[in-house]
XYZ file of C-alpha atoms in Angstrom:
381
model
C 0.000 0.000 0.000
C 1.589 3.281 -1.082
C 1.467 6.123 1.411
C 2.066 9.268 -0.634
C 1.305 9.950 -4.269
C 1.105 13.734 -4.282
C 4.008 14.429 -6.668
C 5.699 12.770 -9.696
C 9.040 13.261 -7.925
C 10.038 10.960 -5.083
C 7.168 10.323 -2.701
C 8.200 13.266 -0.497
C 8.366 15.674 -3.434
C 12.097 15.955 -4.041
C 13.895 15.508 -7.343
C 16.478 13.091 -6.016
C 16.685 9.465 -4.880
C 15.211 8.613 -1.467
C 18.662 7.610 -0.238
C 19.805 11.218 -0.722
C 16.685 12.658 0.942
C 16.956 13.093 4.690
C 13.689 13.173 6.615
C 13.264 13.692 10.344
C 10.281 11.750 11.681
C 8.637 13.052 14.859
C 8.116 9.793 16.769
C 5.738 9.728 19.743
C 6.077 5.971 20.249
C 2.565 5.341 18.943
C 1.505 3.329 15.935
C 0.965 6.303 13.600
C 4.420 7.874 13.717
C 6.033 4.423 13.909
C 4.362 3.436 10.634
C 5.526 6.682 9.008
C 9.117 6.013 10.090
C 9.049 2.355 9.037
C 7.472 3.169 5.677
C 10.003 5.882 4.841
C 12.918 3.691 5.950
C 11.519 0.870 3.823
C 11.397 3.247 0.839
C 15.102 3.909 1.283
C 14.936 7.415 2.748
C 17.649 8.702 5.080
C 15.401 8.600 8.172
C 16.247 10.186 11.519
C 13.772 9.527 14.336
C 13.308 12.148 17.048
C 11.216 11.762 20.203
C 10.496 14.620 22.566
C 10.575 14.175 26.331
C 7.978 16.751 27.257
C 7.307 16.362 30.961
C 8.440 14.625 34.132
C 7.215 11.080 33.721
C 7.054 10.060 37.369
C 4.009 7.891 37.902
C 3.179 8.151 34.201
C 6.157 5.991 33.257
C 3.985 3.079 32.224
C 0.705 4.912 31.911
C -1.513 3.808 29.057
C -3.286 6.305 26.869
C -0.888 9.272 27.080
C 1.749 10.254 24.562
C 5.426 10.793 25.200
C 5.669 8.956 28.521
C 8.689 6.767 29.295
C 7.266 3.640 27.722
C 6.561 5.582 24.542
C 10.191 6.672 24.259
C 11.180 3.022 24.625
C 8.727 1.985 21.893
C 10.017 4.650 19.494
C 13.629 3.639 20.115
C 12.770 -0.005 19.504
C 11.195 0.774 16.111
C 14.321 2.718 15.120
C 16.618 -0.107 16.175
C 14.597 -2.726 14.324
C 14.370 -0.637 11.139
C 18.003 0.465 11.281
C 17.873 4.251 11.492
C 19.210 6.657 14.148
C 16.931 7.843 16.935
C 17.352 10.756 19.306
C 15.476 11.758 22.453
C 15.397 15.505 23.059
C 14.681 16.930 26.513
C 12.068 19.605 25.866
C 10.613 19.688 29.379
C 11.470 23.342 30.050
C 10.316 24.473 26.605
C 7.082 22.492 26.985
C 6.377 23.923 30.439
C 7.008 27.497 29.310
C 5.195 27.244 25.963
C 2.269 24.955 26.800
C 1.669 23.937 30.430
C 1.898 27.384 32.048
C -0.506 28.932 29.548
C -2.871 25.987 29.993
C -3.010 26.602 33.750
C -3.365 30.376 33.409
C -6.107 30.028 30.785
C -8.125 27.708 33.000
C -7.736 30.083 35.920
C -9.054 32.863 33.689
C -12.205 30.875 32.992
C -11.225 29.705 29.504
C -11.182 26.166 28.113
C -7.756 25.843 26.482
C -6.596 23.316 23.869
C -2.958 22.622 24.782
C -2.428 20.115 21.943
C -2.715 22.972 19.429
C -0.173 25.064 21.323
C 2.160 22.051 21.498
C 2.026 21.608 17.719
C 2.413 25.344 17.153
C 5.096 26.202 19.693
C 7.035 22.979 20.199
C 6.669 20.370 17.463
C 6.347 22.667 14.456
C 8.680 25.340 15.825
C 11.514 24.008 17.982
C 11.469 20.452 16.672
C 11.168 21.680 13.103
C 14.181 23.906 13.740
C 16.088 20.896 15.044
C 15.208 19.005 11.850
C 16.724 21.821 9.808
C 19.807 21.789 12.039
C 20.134 18.093 11.158
C 20.096 19.154 7.477
C 16.875 17.273 6.813
C 15.012 18.023 3.600
C 11.686 17.782 5.433
C 9.978 16.615 8.616
C 7.265 13.948 8.637
C 4.658 13.287 11.319
C 1.884 10.755 11.916
C -0.895 13.350 11.926
C -4.073 12.588 9.998
C -4.179 15.575 7.674
C -3.262 16.101 4.034
C -0.779 18.419 2.365
C -1.656 18.987 -1.279
C 0.106 21.099 -3.876
C -2.134 23.862 -5.196
C -1.520 26.552 -7.830
C -0.045 28.846 -5.157
C 1.948 26.251 -3.229
C 1.186 23.676 -0.526
C -2.346 23.632 0.877
C -3.684 22.043 4.058
C -6.595 19.618 3.572
C -8.643 17.386 5.848
C -7.706 13.736 6.198
C -9.437 11.232 3.965
C -10.865 9.552 7.081
C -13.141 12.142 8.695
C -13.149 10.146 11.946
C -9.371 10.544 12.293
C -9.023 14.065 10.900
C -6.775 16.261 13.062
C -7.184 19.533 11.173
C -8.710 21.292 14.205
C -5.442 20.793 16.083
C -3.221 21.905 13.197
C -4.909 25.102 11.997
C -1.992 27.246 13.223
C 0.483 25.560 10.858
C 2.024 28.412 8.877
C 2.656 28.391 5.105
C 6.415 28.233 5.796
C 5.981 25.215 8.078
C 3.638 23.550 5.597
C 6.304 23.856 2.937
C 8.640 21.746 5.111
C 6.194 19.270 6.641
C 4.906 15.974 5.272
C 1.898 13.930 6.498
C 2.120 10.481 4.861
C -0.965 9.021 6.619
C -3.491 11.675 5.637
C -4.905 9.919 2.602
C -5.391 6.494 4.236
C -9.044 5.382 4.470
C -8.971 4.442 8.167
C -6.877 3.853 11.269
C -7.321 0.177 10.495
C -5.265 0.666 7.334
C -2.462 2.122 9.458
C -2.529 -0.875 11.775
C -2.415 -3.219 8.763
C 0.760 -1.474 7.630
C 2.189 -1.700 11.154
C 1.588 -5.458 11.122
C 3.170 -5.759 7.667
C 6.282 -4.020 8.963
C 6.293 -6.259 12.041
C 6.051 -3.356 14.467
C 5.501 -4.279 18.100
C 3.233 -1.230 18.459
C 0.786 -2.474 15.791
C -1.930 -3.063 18.412
C -0.923 -0.292 20.827
C -3.981 1.706 22.011
C -4.417 5.272 20.826
C -3.527 8.034 23.257
C -6.650 9.542 24.800
C -5.638 12.096 27.395
C -3.641 15.281 27.162
C -0.177 13.920 27.939
C 0.362 15.902 31.150
C -3.209 15.490 32.455
C -3.593 11.967 33.903
C -7.105 10.557 33.618
C -8.416 13.834 32.233
C -8.429 15.462 35.680
C -7.569 19.031 34.717
C -8.343 20.529 38.103
C -5.859 18.386 40.026
C -3.059 19.331 37.604
C -3.869 23.041 37.859
C -3.991 22.903 41.667
C -0.468 21.454 41.633
C 0.761 24.080 39.174
C -1.033 26.979 40.853
C -1.522 26.244 44.586
C -4.642 27.898 45.946
C -6.262 28.027 42.512
C -9.406 26.228 43.650
C -10.968 29.141 45.529
C -14.531 28.394 46.660
C -17.397 30.622 45.584
C -21.053 30.794 44.653
C -23.109 29.124 41.967
C -25.390 31.886 40.739
C -28.368 31.854 38.390
C -28.167 34.326 35.517
C -31.076 36.176 37.141
C -28.991 36.795 40.272
C -30.245 34.048 42.597
C -27.586 32.227 44.604
C -28.237 28.511 44.113
C -25.300 26.900 45.840
C -21.562 26.817 46.388
C -18.607 25.468 44.426
C -15.029 24.570 45.367
C -13.302 26.336 42.469
C -14.177 27.792 39.069
C -11.497 25.535 37.539
C -13.772 22.529 38.101
C -16.351 23.809 35.587
C -16.607 24.384 31.832
C -19.050 26.316 29.662
C -22.000 24.130 28.693
C -21.614 21.742 31.638
C -24.857 20.334 33.023
C -23.940 17.356 35.177
C -22.252 17.526 38.558
C -23.376 21.045 39.456
C -24.759 19.977 42.824
C -27.884 22.137 42.531
C -30.558 19.507 41.944
C -34.245 19.814 42.712
C -34.877 22.730 40.353
C -37.770 22.816 37.894
C -35.574 23.474 34.840
C -32.291 21.926 33.684
C -29.467 24.444 34.125
C -26.126 24.733 32.348
C -22.935 26.639 33.033
C -23.256 29.747 30.855
C -20.410 31.865 32.252
C -17.372 31.576 34.503
C -16.786 34.846 36.363
C -13.267 34.459 37.675
C -13.059 37.913 39.239
C -16.107 37.230 41.419
C -15.353 33.496 41.818
C -18.826 32.772 40.468
C -20.135 29.946 38.324
C -23.118 31.402 36.468
C -25.833 28.981 35.334
C -28.902 29.412 33.166
C -31.276 27.695 30.720
C -29.925 25.996 27.611
C -30.979 28.791 25.258
C -28.465 31.094 26.962
C -25.678 28.941 25.526
C -26.611 29.743 21.944
C -24.028 32.005 20.313
C -24.142 33.583 16.877
C -21.213 36.052 17.020
C -17.736 34.791 17.891
C -14.721 37.128 18.327
C -11.502 35.498 17.104
C -7.877 36.603 17.435
C -4.328 35.304 16.740
C -5.550 34.246 13.312
C -3.308 32.127 11.104
C -4.548 32.571 7.539
C -3.870 29.934 4.869
C -5.802 31.451 1.971
C -4.280 32.413 -1.374
C -5.264 36.076 -1.008
C -4.491 38.281 2.005
C -7.013 37.860 4.822
C -7.964 41.549 4.757
C -8.347 41.683 0.970
C -12.094 41.051 1.341
C -14.623 42.509 3.774
C -15.956 39.031 4.459
C -15.207 35.382 3.724
C -17.969 32.811 3.352
C -16.516 29.711 4.954
C -17.459 26.954 7.376
C -16.032 26.902 10.887
C -15.502 24.487 13.744
C -15.733 25.950 17.242
C -14.968 22.635 18.978
C -12.951 19.654 17.803
C -15.905 17.274 18.163
C -18.346 19.277 16.042
C -18.751 19.331 12.264
C -17.961 22.550 10.382
C -20.933 24.927 10.181
C -21.416 27.697 7.647
C -20.341 31.159 8.762
C -19.310 34.612 7.595
C -15.796 35.603 8.673
C -15.297 39.382 8.760
C -11.641 40.469 9.105
C -10.960 43.289 11.570
C -7.178 43.140 11.013
C -4.621 40.643 9.732
C -5.048 38.579 12.901
C -8.511 39.400 14.289
C -12.042 38.826 13.025
C -15.685 38.614 13.930
C -17.267 35.318 12.953
C -21.024 35.201 12.398
C -22.464 31.700 12.667
C -25.401 31.221 10.297
C -26.821 28.730 12.785
C -26.207 29.549 16.468
C -23.920 27.145 18.344
C -24.203 26.146 21.986
C -21.302 26.192 24.395
C -18.897 28.367 22.412
C -16.076 28.871 24.901
C -13.138 31.280 25.147
C -9.884 29.374 24.835
C -11.167 27.026 22.144
C -10.107 27.353 18.510
C -12.287 28.538 15.640
C -11.006 26.774 12.531
C -11.869 27.879 8.987
C -12.837 25.353 6.278
C -13.816 25.497 2.639
C -17.592 24.965 2.559
C -18.306 21.712 0.767
C -14.593 21.005 0.284
C -11.605 19.681 2.195
C -9.284 22.680 2.346
C -8.407 24.359 5.647
C -8.029 28.132 5.570
C -6.463 28.438 9.017
C -8.275 29.795 12.050
C -7.801 31.572 15.343
C -8.593 31.581 19.047
C -11.989 32.385 20.526
C -11.926 35.098 23.165
C -14.414 37.275 25.018
C -14.057 40.244 22.696
C -13.217 42.845 25.329
């Protein structure tokens, strides 16, 4: 099964033999990046595997379901040894803490719902690691992400993965045109994760049946609050649960335990109507609840926009695109109105519930597969 057919040159797009084409493969120790490395080595490329040590493993040394823990480094090294290419482990703990973990904690404390995996791709993998790949004189860097890089009339374009269930475009919207020129995603056109595991079995990889990572790597068992309390002692200040009409309904043990749109676990049962978290007021230490219709949002302020269109973002007063405001939701039609090169107001044609500051708003071609970038949702003041 071929993995990349996007150019008539070698499979990575270079006019030279694979043996003269050096490619750094970002290896997490999982099946996806292991298949990419094994495939490229099998094709005769000059492969260099690199794994990032991102955080203090501690109890996570043998934890299942999280990337980049100690066992994952071992698995990546084993693939490299078996396939006969060099493998390096880079200690990025300080970079990762400064660029990803600290902002994650601060964002949660500010009442936002951050997406640290996007920041990790943007600030660590596709910045520092990509720079390391260039230092190693690699022609390109390949990853196991499920997304497609296609050559358009104006250069490389970012497109959704063939398998919509595996598509990771939401987490990669901040990839810049310069990074896209250097990156390769050999798995993006595969029909399913099953096809990846078939290839892993064909290559005899021990990780062929390894479970997918589920959690954010530094958040064991998805317990955000416990991580933030360790990072920011005293963060879980108690306060009131307040109805949008001003009534005090109960007490909470920290705003960080709640997210916009949450219904369960509020501890305010016995009311005649179902209530949802509609606002987190950090300054007053209040969790504000209200009826479901209060969650509906039509206008979304977006900043830190990374634009991947062929024309400048501000060259039009508005762009008719589709947008995702959460990773788990399908793109919905919207009008994106630029306010500057990096800020915009997004009007959703159909209101969305639970739009939350700290999440990404990713721009898609309506009815097509191309990604036009995106930005970060904020409060707009």
